């Protein structure tokens, strides 16, 4: 048996060596570096786990199903990356932010291109089924000067915990999504409904995986922001609702302390009249500081 084990071990090492040697003619140094690491670690997992043929096929079928669930409104592979902590790991190792700038976090699977450009103070909630909320903010440079003309792409789930693409019969297009542009003082503002915690989609293969692992699928309530400006590094981030019960166990590990903010209850009738809101309403105010592009 010892001789058989040694022979199998040598054979497995030779297979890995042969696979790596086939990269010798790759002219792209970065691609060669990445694929060398991928092959080495993937072969290492196989040697450690020793999957059966049935388990290997199950893994192939799982990834195939993840691909089948992807379309222009849902990205199951991003969801898989998010729930395995890979997205936040990539964010951490590849996108360090200078001190004093706003921290980034995951994009998520539900960003949609082509959201409407709306003016300052517009209400992005078509259904207005949740608690009225006013969001005010500024986009600043590293030296805390206002950035005029910055693009602020916002989106969120409803008070029922669903994005518009998850309930197309009710909201055919672009509910709780918009693009704003900052004024000369770097300011933007919009009305919406207070977001609620919600589970990531569990009707697909990623949901099946979470259930098999005994994991919950919940995310804390948050607003999404994608902010860009000339001569600055674009920012993808969230604002999380302070006090949410899932801040410590976010299914995608995306919470950072600096992104947790107060949604305070306001009784300011003059401001409510200005934005067409009832009183009381929730209000959140936050500055976003962009890093200067090199």
PDB file of C-alpha atoms in Angstrom:
ATOM      1  CA  UNK A   1       0.000   0.000   0.000  1.00  0.00           C
ATOM      2  CA  UNK A   2       2.876   2.343   0.732  1.00  0.00           C
ATOM      3  CA  UNK A   3       4.274   1.849  -2.767  1.00  0.00           C
ATOM      4  CA  UNK A   4       0.848   2.478  -4.283  1.00  0.00           C
ATOM      5  CA  UNK A   5       0.507   5.737  -2.298  1.00  0.00           C
ATOM      6  CA  UNK A   6       3.973   6.904  -3.368  1.00  0.00           C
ATOM      7  CA  UNK A   7       3.196   6.143  -6.997  1.00  0.00           C
ATOM      8  CA  UNK A   8      -0.132   7.990  -6.832  1.00  0.00           C
ATOM      9  CA  UNK A   9       1.541  10.954  -5.140  1.00  0.00           C
ATOM     10  CA  UNK A  10       4.249  11.095  -7.805  1.00  0.00           C
ATOM     11  CA  UNK A  11       1.655  10.790 -10.555  1.00  0.00           C
ATOM     12  CA  UNK A  12      -0.399  13.658  -9.104  1.00  0.00           C
ATOM     13  CA  UNK A  13       2.703  15.857  -8.821  1.00  0.00           C
ATOM     14  CA  UNK A  14       3.606  15.089 -12.439  1.00  0.00           C
ATOM     15  CA  UNK A  15       0.102  16.027 -13.612  1.00  0.00           C
ATOM     16  CA  UNK A  16       0.402  19.421 -11.879  1.00  0.00           C
ATOM     17  CA  UNK A  17       3.924  19.951 -13.253  1.00  0.00           C
ATOM     18  CA  UNK A  18       2.749  19.088 -16.768  1.00  0.00           C
ATOM     19  CA  UNK A  19      -0.220  21.458 -16.486  1.00  0.00           C
ATOM     20  CA  UNK A  20       2.068  24.287 -15.382  1.00  0.00           C
ATOM     21  CA  UNK A  21       4.618  23.556 -18.123  1.00  0.00           C
ATOM     22  CA  UNK A  22       1.937  24.146 -20.740  1.00  0.00           C
ATOM     23  CA  UNK A  23       1.969  27.821 -19.783  1.00  0.00           C
ATOM     24  CA  UNK A  24       5.559  28.230 -20.996  1.00  0.00           C
ATOM     25  CA  UNK A  25       4.531  29.775 -24.320  1.00  0.00           C
ATOM     26  CA  UNK A  26       2.190  32.334 -22.771  1.00  0.00           C
ATOM     27  CA  UNK A  27       3.330  35.813 -23.854  1.00  0.00           C
ATOM     28  CA  UNK A  28       1.274  37.676 -21.257  1.00  0.00           C
ATOM     29  CA  UNK A  29       3.288  37.744 -17.995  1.00  0.00           C
ATOM     30  CA  UNK A  30       0.319  38.685 -15.810  1.00  0.00           C
ATOM     31  CA  UNK A  31      -1.927  36.013 -17.329  1.00  0.00           C
ATOM     32  CA  UNK A  32       0.824  33.440 -16.841  1.00  0.00           C
ATOM     33  CA  UNK A  33       1.261  34.526 -13.196  1.00  0.00           C
ATOM     34  CA  UNK A  34      -2.473  34.305 -12.495  1.00  0.00           C
ATOM     35  CA  UNK A  35      -2.976  30.943 -14.218  1.00  0.00           C
ATOM     36  CA  UNK A  36       0.086  29.461 -12.506  1.00  0.00           C
ATOM     37  CA  UNK A  37      -1.448  30.324  -9.153  1.00  0.00           C
ATOM     38  CA  UNK A  38      -4.944  29.146 -10.140  1.00  0.00           C
ATOM     39  CA  UNK A  39      -3.705  25.785 -11.420  1.00  0.00           C
ATOM     40  CA  UNK A  40      -1.415  25.245  -8.434  1.00  0.00           C
ATOM     41  CA  UNK A  41      -4.109  26.007  -5.839  1.00  0.00           C
ATOM     42  CA  UNK A  42      -6.901  24.190  -7.696  1.00  0.00           C
ATOM     43  CA  UNK A  43      -4.776  21.061  -7.995  1.00  0.00           C
ATOM     44  CA  UNK A  44      -3.898  21.474  -4.324  1.00  0.00           C
ATOM     45  CA  UNK A  45      -7.590  21.443  -3.369  1.00  0.00           C
ATOM     46  CA  UNK A  46      -8.152  18.254  -5.384  1.00  0.00           C
ATOM     47  CA  UNK A  47      -5.170  16.549  -3.727  1.00  0.00           C
ATOM     48  CA  UNK A  48      -6.347  17.603  -0.260  1.00  0.00           C
ATOM     49  CA  UNK A  49     -10.057  16.824  -0.663  1.00  0.00           C
ATOM     50  CA  UNK A  50      -9.738  13.801  -2.981  1.00  0.00           C
ATOM     51  CA  UNK A  51     -13.217  14.216  -4.492  1.00  0.00           C
ATOM     52  CA  UNK A  52     -15.037  11.236  -5.922  1.00  0.00           C
ATOM     53  CA  UNK A  53     -16.129  11.310  -9.552  1.00  0.00           C
ATOM     54  CA  UNK A  54     -19.664  12.041  -8.375  1.00  0.00           C
ATOM     55  CA  UNK A  55     -18.524  14.965  -6.213  1.00  0.00           C
ATOM     56  CA  UNK A  56     -16.423  16.398  -9.043  1.00  0.00           C
ATOM     57  CA  UNK A  57     -19.407  16.189 -11.400  1.00  0.00           C
ATOM     58  CA  UNK A  58     -21.622  17.801  -8.748  1.00  0.00           C
ATOM     59  CA  UNK A  59     -19.194  20.739  -8.584  1.00  0.00           C
ATOM     60  CA  UNK A  60     -19.234  21.097 -12.385  1.00  0.00           C
ATOM     61  CA  UNK A  61     -23.040  21.000 -12.423  1.00  0.00           C
ATOM     62  CA  UNK A  62     -23.212  23.604  -9.651  1.00  0.00           C
ATOM     63  CA  UNK A  63     -21.037  26.068 -11.579  1.00  0.00           C
ATOM     64  CA  UNK A  64     -23.033  25.346 -14.733  1.00  0.00           C
ATOM     65  CA  UNK A  65     -26.258  26.202 -12.912  1.00  0.00           C
ATOM     66  CA  UNK A  66     -24.725  29.418 -11.540  1.00  0.00           C
ATOM     67  CA  UNK A  67     -24.006  30.447 -15.134  1.00  0.00           C
ATOM     68  CA  UNK A  68     -27.526  29.576 -16.266  1.00  0.00           C
ATOM     69  CA  UNK A  69     -28.977  31.888 -13.592  1.00  0.00           C
ATOM     70  CA  UNK A  70     -27.058  34.913 -14.885  1.00  0.00           C
ATOM     71  CA  UNK A  71     -28.768  37.451 -17.131  1.00  0.00           C
ATOM     72  CA  UNK A  72     -28.844  41.236 -17.668  1.00  0.00           C
ATOM     73  CA  UNK A  73     -30.790  41.707 -14.411  1.00  0.00           C
ATOM     74  CA  UNK A  74     -29.117  39.197 -12.108  1.00  0.00           C
ATOM     75  CA  UNK A  75     -25.495  38.111 -11.698  1.00  0.00           C
ATOM     76  CA  UNK A  76     -25.389  34.811  -9.838  1.00  0.00           C
ATOM     77  CA  UNK A  77     -21.595  34.595 -10.103  1.00  0.00           C
ATOM     78  CA  UNK A  78     -21.252  37.916  -8.281  1.00  0.00           C
ATOM     79  CA  UNK A  79     -23.651  36.554  -5.658  1.00  0.00           C
ATOM     80  CA  UNK A  80     -21.488  33.430  -5.347  1.00  0.00           C
ATOM     81  CA  UNK A  81     -18.354  35.557  -5.008  1.00  0.00           C
ATOM     82  CA  UNK A  82     -20.094  37.778  -2.435  1.00  0.00           C
ATOM     83  CA  UNK A  83     -21.349  34.940  -0.242  1.00  0.00           C
ATOM     84  CA  UNK A  84     -17.949  33.190  -0.222  1.00  0.00           C
ATOM     85  CA  UNK A  85     -16.242  36.378   0.949  1.00  0.00           C
ATOM     86  CA  UNK A  86     -14.198  36.580  -2.254  1.00  0.00           C
ATOM     87  CA  UNK A  87     -15.568  39.956  -3.345  1.00  0.00           C
ATOM     88  CA  UNK A  88     -14.621  41.622  -0.077  1.00  0.00           C
ATOM     89  CA  UNK A  89     -11.211  39.939  -0.151  1.00  0.00           C
ATOM     90  CA  UNK A  90     -10.568  41.309  -3.649  1.00  0.00           C
ATOM     91  CA  UNK A  91     -11.734  44.741  -2.465  1.00  0.00           C
ATOM     92  CA  UNK A  92      -9.363  44.589   0.503  1.00  0.00           C
ATOM     93  CA  UNK A  93      -6.212  43.457  -1.315  1.00  0.00           C
ATOM     94  CA  UNK A  94      -6.604  45.430  -4.545  1.00  0.00           C
ATOM     95  CA  UNK A  95      -8.282  48.679  -3.555  1.00  0.00           C
ATOM     96  CA  UNK A  96      -6.667  50.203  -0.460  1.00  0.00           C
ATOM     97  CA  UNK A  97      -8.027  53.683   0.171  1.00  0.00           C
ATOM     98  CA  UNK A  98      -5.919  56.596   1.445  1.00  0.00           C
ATOM     99  CA  UNK A  99      -6.626  57.636   5.013  1.00  0.00           C
ATOM    100  CA  UNK A 100      -9.586  59.972   5.222  1.00  0.00           C
ATOM    101  CA  UNK A 101     -11.326  58.765   2.071  1.00  0.00           C
ATOM    102  CA  UNK A 102     -14.605  56.826   2.056  1.00  0.00           C
ATOM    103  CA  UNK A 103     -14.237  53.061   2.248  1.00  0.00           C
ATOM    104  CA  UNK A 104     -15.555  50.859  -0.544  1.00  0.00           C
ATOM    105  CA  UNK A 105     -17.591  47.685  -0.369  1.00  0.00           C
ATOM    106  CA  UNK A 106     -19.312  45.182  -2.691  1.00  0.00           C
ATOM    107  CA  UNK A 107     -21.169  46.072  -5.875  1.00  0.00           C
ATOM    108  CA  UNK A 108     -23.786  43.362  -5.359  1.00  0.00           C
ATOM    109  CA  UNK A 109     -25.674  41.475  -8.070  1.00  0.00           C
ATOM    110  CA  UNK A 110     -28.451  44.019  -8.727  1.00  0.00           C
ATOM    111  CA  UNK A 111     -26.801  47.111 -10.179  1.00  0.00           C
ATOM    112  CA  UNK A 112     -28.465  48.053 -13.486  1.00  0.00           C
ATOM    113  CA  UNK A 113     -26.996  50.401 -16.081  1.00  0.00           C
ATOM    114  CA  UNK A 114     -29.153  53.149 -17.530  1.00  0.00           C
ATOM    115  CA  UNK A 115     -30.883  54.470 -14.425  1.00  0.00           C
ATOM    116  CA  UNK A 116     -32.594  57.825 -15.116  1.00  0.00           C
ATOM    117  CA  UNK A 117     -30.822  61.125 -14.467  1.00  0.00           C
ATOM    118  CA  UNK A 118     -32.921  62.997 -11.907  1.00  0.00           C
ATOM    119  CA  UNK A 119     -32.693  66.491 -10.404  1.00  0.00           C
ATOM    120  CA  UNK A 120     -31.771  67.405  -6.845  1.00  0.00           C
ATOM    121  CA  UNK A 121     -34.491  66.365  -4.401  1.00  0.00           C
ATOM    122  CA  UNK A 122     -36.302  63.941  -6.719  1.00  0.00           C
ATOM    123  CA  UNK A 123     -38.130  60.991  -5.163  1.00  0.00           C
ATOM    124  CA  UNK A 124     -36.778  57.673  -6.485  1.00  0.00           C
ATOM    125  CA  UNK A 125     -39.507  55.593  -4.805  1.00  0.00           C
ATOM    126  CA  UNK A 126     -42.340  54.935  -7.257  1.00  0.00           C
ATOM    127  CA  UNK A 127     -44.353  52.803  -4.855  1.00  0.00           C
ATOM    128  CA  UNK A 128     -43.645  54.847  -1.717  1.00  0.00           C
ATOM    129  CA  UNK A 129     -44.569  51.855   0.410  1.00  0.00           C
ATOM    130  CA  UNK A 130     -41.910  52.403   3.072  1.00  0.00           C
ATOM    131  CA  UNK A 131     -41.036  55.077   5.592  1.00  0.00           C
ATOM    132  CA  UNK A 132     -40.228  58.381   3.826  1.00  0.00           C
ATOM    133  CA  UNK A 133     -36.534  59.200   3.892  1.00  0.00           C
ATOM    134  CA  UNK A 134     -34.411  62.151   2.825  1.00  0.00           C
ATOM    135  CA  UNK A 135     -30.824  61.440   1.781  1.00  0.00           C
ATOM    136  CA  UNK A 136     -28.429  64.381   1.634  1.00  0.00           C
ATOM    137  CA  UNK A 137     -24.742  64.280   0.875  1.00  0.00           C
ATOM    138  CA  UNK A 138     -21.635  65.891  -0.487  1.00  0.00           C
ATOM    139  CA  UNK A 139     -18.859  64.538  -2.693  1.00  0.00           C
ATOM    140  CA  UNK A 140     -15.466  65.851  -1.638  1.00  0.00           C
ATOM    141  CA  UNK A 141     -11.864  65.512  -2.701  1.00  0.00           C
ATOM    142  CA  UNK A 142      -9.100  64.243  -0.424  1.00  0.00           C
ATOM    143  CA  UNK A 143      -8.379  67.801   0.699  1.00  0.00           C
ATOM    144  CA  UNK A 144     -12.089  68.147   1.584  1.00  0.00           C
ATOM    145  CA  UNK A 145     -12.928  70.506  -1.286  1.00  0.00           C
ATOM    146  CA  UNK A 146     -16.326  70.026  -2.983  1.00  0.00           C
ATOM    147  CA  UNK A 147     -16.380  68.215  -6.320  1.00  0.00           C
ATOM    148  CA  UNK A 148     -18.879  69.734  -8.751  1.00  0.00           C
ATOM    149  CA  UNK A 149     -20.400  67.564 -11.462  1.00  0.00           C
ATOM    150  CA  UNK A 150     -19.651  64.237  -9.778  1.00  0.00           C
ATOM    151  CA  UNK A 151     -21.919  61.374 -10.865  1.00  0.00           C
ATOM    152  CA  UNK A 152     -23.822  59.688  -8.018  1.00  0.00           C
ATOM    153  CA  UNK A 153     -25.491  56.430  -9.095  1.00  0.00           C
ATOM    154  CA  UNK A 154     -27.840  55.169  -6.351  1.00  0.00           C
ATOM    155  CA  UNK A 155     -29.983  52.059  -5.973  1.00  0.00           C
ATOM    156  CA  UNK A 156     -31.606  50.099  -3.172  1.00  0.00           C
ATOM    157  CA  UNK A 157     -34.092  47.435  -2.182  1.00  0.00           C
ATOM    158  CA  UNK A 158     -37.588  48.440  -1.135  1.00  0.00           C
ATOM    159  CA  UNK A 159     -39.007  48.432   2.374  1.00  0.00           C
ATOM    160  CA  UNK A 160     -40.175  44.906   1.517  1.00  0.00           C
ATOM    161  CA  UNK A 161     -36.570  43.873   0.866  1.00  0.00           C
ATOM    162  CA  UNK A 162     -36.864  43.505  -2.920  1.00  0.00           C
ATOM    163  CA  UNK A 163     -35.159  45.204  -5.841  1.00  0.00           C
ATOM    164  CA  UNK A 164     -37.258  46.303  -8.794  1.00  0.00           C
ATOM    165  CA  UNK A 165     -35.844  43.529 -10.989  1.00  0.00           C
ATOM    166  CA  UNK A 166     -37.175  40.994  -8.484  1.00  0.00           C
ATOM    167  CA  UNK A 167     -40.757  42.229  -8.828  1.00  0.00           C
ATOM    168  CA  UNK A 168     -41.056  43.364 -12.481  1.00  0.00           C
ATOM    169  CA  UNK A 169     -44.847  42.952 -12.532  1.00  0.00           C
ATOM    170  CA  UNK A 170     -45.182  45.616  -9.866  1.00  0.00           C
ATOM    171  CA  UNK A 171     -42.297  47.878 -10.887  1.00  0.00           C
ATOM    172  CA  UNK A 172     -41.550  47.361 -14.562  1.00  0.00           C
ATOM    173  CA  UNK A 173     -38.465  49.551 -14.674  1.00  0.00           C
ATOM    174  CA  UNK A 174     -36.024  51.524 -12.542  1.00  0.00           C
ATOM    175  CA  UNK A 175     -37.804  51.795  -9.200  1.00  0.00           C
ATOM    176  CA  UNK A 176     -35.507  52.975  -6.401  1.00  0.00           C
ATOM    177  CA  UNK A 177     -32.714  53.760  -8.868  1.00  0.00           C
ATOM    178  CA  UNK A 178     -31.391  57.052 -10.197  1.00  0.00           C
ATOM    179  CA  UNK A 179     -28.314  59.005 -11.205  1.00  0.00           C
ATOM    180  CA  UNK A 180     -27.657  62.445  -9.697  1.00  0.00           C
ATOM    181  CA  UNK A 181     -24.976  65.043 -10.355  1.00  0.00           C
ATOM    182  CA  UNK A 182     -23.465  67.214  -7.653  1.00  0.00           C
ATOM    183  CA  UNK A 183     -23.848  71.003  -7.731  1.00  0.00           C
ATOM    184  CA  UNK A 184     -21.053  73.561  -7.386  1.00  0.00           C
ATOM    185  CA  UNK A 185     -20.894  72.828  -3.658  1.00  0.00           C
ATOM    186  CA  UNK A 186     -20.544  69.088  -4.246  1.00  0.00           C
ATOM    187  CA  UNK A 187     -24.064  68.505  -2.929  1.00  0.00           C
ATOM    188  CA  UNK A 188     -26.700  65.980  -3.970  1.00  0.00           C
ATOM    189  CA  UNK A 189     -30.000  64.980  -2.400  1.00  0.00           C
ATOM    190  CA  UNK A 190     -32.976  62.727  -3.035  1.00  0.00           C
ATOM    191  CA  UNK A 191     -36.078  61.320  -1.401  1.00  0.00           C
ATOM    192  CA  UNK A 192     -36.697  57.618  -1.043  1.00  0.00           C
ATOM    193  CA  UNK A 193     -38.027  55.036   1.410  1.00  0.00           C
ATOM    194  CA  UNK A 194     -36.031  53.692   4.313  1.00  0.00           C
ATOM    195  CA  UNK A 195     -34.317  50.460   3.258  1.00  0.00           C
ATOM    196  CA  UNK A 196     -34.965  47.224   5.119  1.00  0.00           C
ATOM    197  CA  UNK A 197     -32.833  44.134   5.772  1.00  0.00           C
ATOM    198  CA  UNK A 198     -33.404  41.384   3.242  1.00  0.00           C
ATOM    199  CA  UNK A 199     -32.130  37.937   2.260  1.00  0.00           C
ATOM    200  CA  UNK A 200     -29.949  37.587  -0.812  1.00  0.00           C
ATOM    201  CA  UNK A 201     -31.771  35.569  -3.489  1.00  0.00           C
ATOM    202  CA  UNK A 202     -32.082  31.967  -2.385  1.00  0.00           C
ATOM    203  CA  UNK A 203     -34.095  30.613  -5.310  1.00  0.00           C
ATOM    204  CA  UNK A 204     -30.973  29.758  -7.311  1.00  0.00           C
ATOM    205  CA  UNK A 205     -27.892  27.567  -6.848  1.00  0.00           C
ATOM    206  CA  UNK A 206     -26.215  29.993  -4.417  1.00  0.00           C
ATOM    207  CA  UNK A 207     -29.284  29.764  -2.163  1.00  0.00           C
ATOM    208  CA  UNK A 208     -29.054  25.987  -2.301  1.00  0.00           C
ATOM    209  CA  UNK A 209     -25.408  26.222  -1.263  1.00  0.00           C
ATOM    210  CA  UNK A 210     -26.195  28.526   1.688  1.00  0.00           C
ATOM    211  CA  UNK A 211     -28.914  26.167   2.921  1.00  0.00           C
ATOM    212  CA  UNK A 212     -26.598  23.160   2.662  1.00  0.00           C
ATOM    213  CA  UNK A 213     -23.959  25.042   4.682  1.00  0.00           C
ATOM    214  CA  UNK A 214     -26.459  26.004   7.387  1.00  0.00           C
ATOM    215  CA  UNK A 215     -25.967  29.718   6.718  1.00  0.00           C
ATOM    216  CA  UNK A 216     -28.543  32.498   6.815  1.00  0.00           C
ATOM    217  CA  UNK A 217     -28.920  34.684   3.721  1.00  0.00           C
ATOM    218  CA  UNK A 218     -29.685  38.056   5.320  1.00  0.00           C
ATOM    219  CA  UNK A 219     -28.100  41.405   4.567  1.00  0.00           C
ATOM    220  CA  UNK A 220     -28.461  44.477   6.795  1.00  0.00           C
ATOM    221  CA  UNK A 221     -30.456  47.413   5.421  1.00  0.00           C
ATOM    222  CA  UNK A 222     -28.395  49.665   3.171  1.00  0.00           C
ATOM    223  CA  UNK A 223     -28.269  52.107   0.284  1.00  0.00           C
ATOM    224  CA  UNK A 224     -25.928  51.540  -2.676  1.00  0.00           C
ATOM    225  CA  UNK A 225     -23.733  54.285  -4.133  1.00  0.00           C
ATOM    226  CA  UNK A 226     -21.431  54.339  -7.140  1.00  0.00           C
ATOM    227  CA  UNK A 227     -19.681  57.708  -7.329  1.00  0.00           C
ATOM    228  CA  UNK A 228     -17.310  58.966 -10.010  1.00  0.00           C
ATOM    229  CA  UNK A 229     -15.641  62.256 -10.893  1.00  0.00           C
ATOM    230  CA  UNK A 230     -12.893  63.382 -13.231  1.00  0.00           C
ATOM    231  CA  UNK A 231      -9.354  63.019 -11.848  1.00  0.00           C
ATOM    232  CA  UNK A 232     -10.639  60.887  -8.972  1.00  0.00           C
ATOM    233  CA  UNK A 233     -10.865  57.150  -8.318  1.00  0.00           C
ATOM    234  CA  UNK A 234     -14.427  55.863  -8.629  1.00  0.00           C
ATOM    235  CA  UNK A 235     -16.072  54.596  -5.455  1.00  0.00           C
ATOM    236  CA  UNK A 236     -18.552  51.754  -4.965  1.00  0.00           C
ATOM    237  CA  UNK A 237     -19.945  51.675  -1.457  1.00  0.00           C
ATOM    238  CA  UNK A 238     -22.969  51.380   0.872  1.00  0.00           C
ATOM    239  CA  UNK A 239     -24.522  53.291   3.721  1.00  0.00           C
ATOM    240  CA  UNK A 240     -25.755  50.835   6.352  1.00  0.00           C
ATOM    241  CA  UNK A 241     -28.571  51.610   8.800  1.00  0.00           C
ATOM    242  CA  UNK A 242     -27.243  51.886  12.336  1.00  0.00           C
ATOM    243  CA  UNK A 243     -28.826  49.380  14.712  1.00  0.00           C
ATOM    244  CA  UNK A 244     -29.712  46.809  12.050  1.00  0.00           C
ATOM    245  CA  UNK A 245     -29.709  43.280  13.518  1.00  0.00           C
ATOM    246  CA  UNK A 246     -27.584  41.831  10.689  1.00  0.00           C
ATOM    247  CA  UNK A 247     -24.647  44.243  10.818  1.00  0.00           C
ATOM    248  CA  UNK A 248     -22.499  41.627  12.575  1.00  0.00           C
ATOM    249  CA  UNK A 249     -23.465  38.728  10.306  1.00  0.00           C
ATOM    250  CA  UNK A 250     -23.959  40.202   6.833  1.00  0.00           C
ATOM    251  CA  UNK A 251     -24.244  37.265   4.409  1.00  0.00           C
ATOM    252  CA  UNK A 252     -21.671  38.858   2.107  1.00  0.00           C
ATOM    253  CA  UNK A 253     -19.325  40.211   4.834  1.00  0.00           C
ATOM    254  CA  UNK A 254     -19.547  43.737   3.379  1.00  0.00           C
ATOM    255  CA  UNK A 255     -20.096  45.853   6.511  1.00  0.00           C
ATOM    256  CA  UNK A 256     -17.406  48.346   7.526  1.00  0.00           C
ATOM    257  CA  UNK A 257     -17.821  50.411  10.671  1.00  0.00           C
ATOM    258  CA  UNK A 258     -17.216  53.700   8.840  1.00  0.00           C
ATOM    259  CA  UNK A 259     -20.200  52.999   6.565  1.00  0.00           C
ATOM    260  CA  UNK A 260     -22.755  52.569   9.383  1.00  0.00           C
ATOM    261  CA  UNK A 261     -24.798  55.774   9.693  1.00  0.00           C
ATOM    262  CA  UNK A 262     -27.761  57.168  11.610  1.00  0.00           C
ATOM    263  CA  UNK A 263     -31.138  57.347   9.891  1.00  0.00           C
ATOM    264  CA  UNK A 264     -32.529  59.908  12.332  1.00  0.00           C
ATOM    265  CA  UNK A 265     -36.204  60.784  12.664  1.00  0.00           C
ATOM    266  CA  UNK A 266     -36.892  64.410  11.727  1.00  0.00           C
ATOM    267  CA  UNK A 267     -39.913  66.626  12.448  1.00  0.00           C
ATOM    268  CA  UNK A 268     -38.655  69.576  10.378  1.00  0.00           C
ATOM    269  CA  UNK A 269     -41.901  70.664   8.678  1.00  0.00           C
ATOM    270  CA  UNK A 270     -40.217  73.350   6.561  1.00  0.00           C
ATOM    271  CA  UNK A 271     -37.746  70.846   5.087  1.00  0.00           C
ATOM    272  CA  UNK A 272     -40.544  68.301   4.663  1.00  0.00           C
ATOM    273  CA  UNK A 273     -42.543  70.843   2.644  1.00  0.00           C
ATOM    274  CA  UNK A 274     -39.472  71.666   0.549  1.00  0.00           C
ATOM    275  CA  UNK A 275     -39.080  68.051  -0.534  1.00  0.00           C
ATOM    276  CA  UNK A 276     -42.739  67.030  -0.540  1.00  0.00           C
ATOM    277  CA  UNK A 277     -42.404  64.672   2.407  1.00  0.00           C
ATOM    278  CA  UNK A 278     -44.790  63.986   5.285  1.00  0.00           C
ATOM    279  CA  UNK A 279     -43.622  64.476   8.844  1.00  0.00           C
ATOM    280  CA  UNK A 280     -41.992  62.803  10.538  1.00  0.00           C
ATOM    281  CA  UNK A 281     -39.477  61.410   8.066  1.00  0.00           C
ATOM    282  CA  UNK A 282     -36.074  59.788   8.291  1.00  0.00           C
ATOM    283  CA  UNK A 283     -32.984  61.700   7.289  1.00  0.00           C
ATOM    284  CA  UNK A 284     -29.430  60.644   6.606  1.00  0.00           C
ATOM    285  CA  UNK A 285     -26.595  63.014   5.730  1.00  0.00           C
ATOM    286  CA  UNK A 286     -23.146  61.835   4.702  1.00  0.00           C
ATOM    287  CA  UNK A 287     -20.009  63.105   2.984  1.00  0.00           C
ATOM    288  CA  UNK A 288     -18.255  60.878   0.451  1.00  0.00           C
ATOM    289  CA  UNK A 289     -14.546  61.573   0.041  1.00  0.00           C
ATOM    290  CA  UNK A 290     -12.928  60.363  -3.193  1.00  0.00           C
ATOM    291  CA  UNK A 291      -9.259  59.491  -3.598  1.00  0.00           C
ATOM    292  CA  UNK A 292      -7.302  61.452  -6.176  1.00  0.00           C
ATOM    293  CA  UNK A 293      -6.403  59.481  -9.305  1.00  0.00           C
ATOM    294  CA  UNK A 294      -2.726  58.971  -9.984  1.00  0.00           C
TER     295      UNK A 294
END
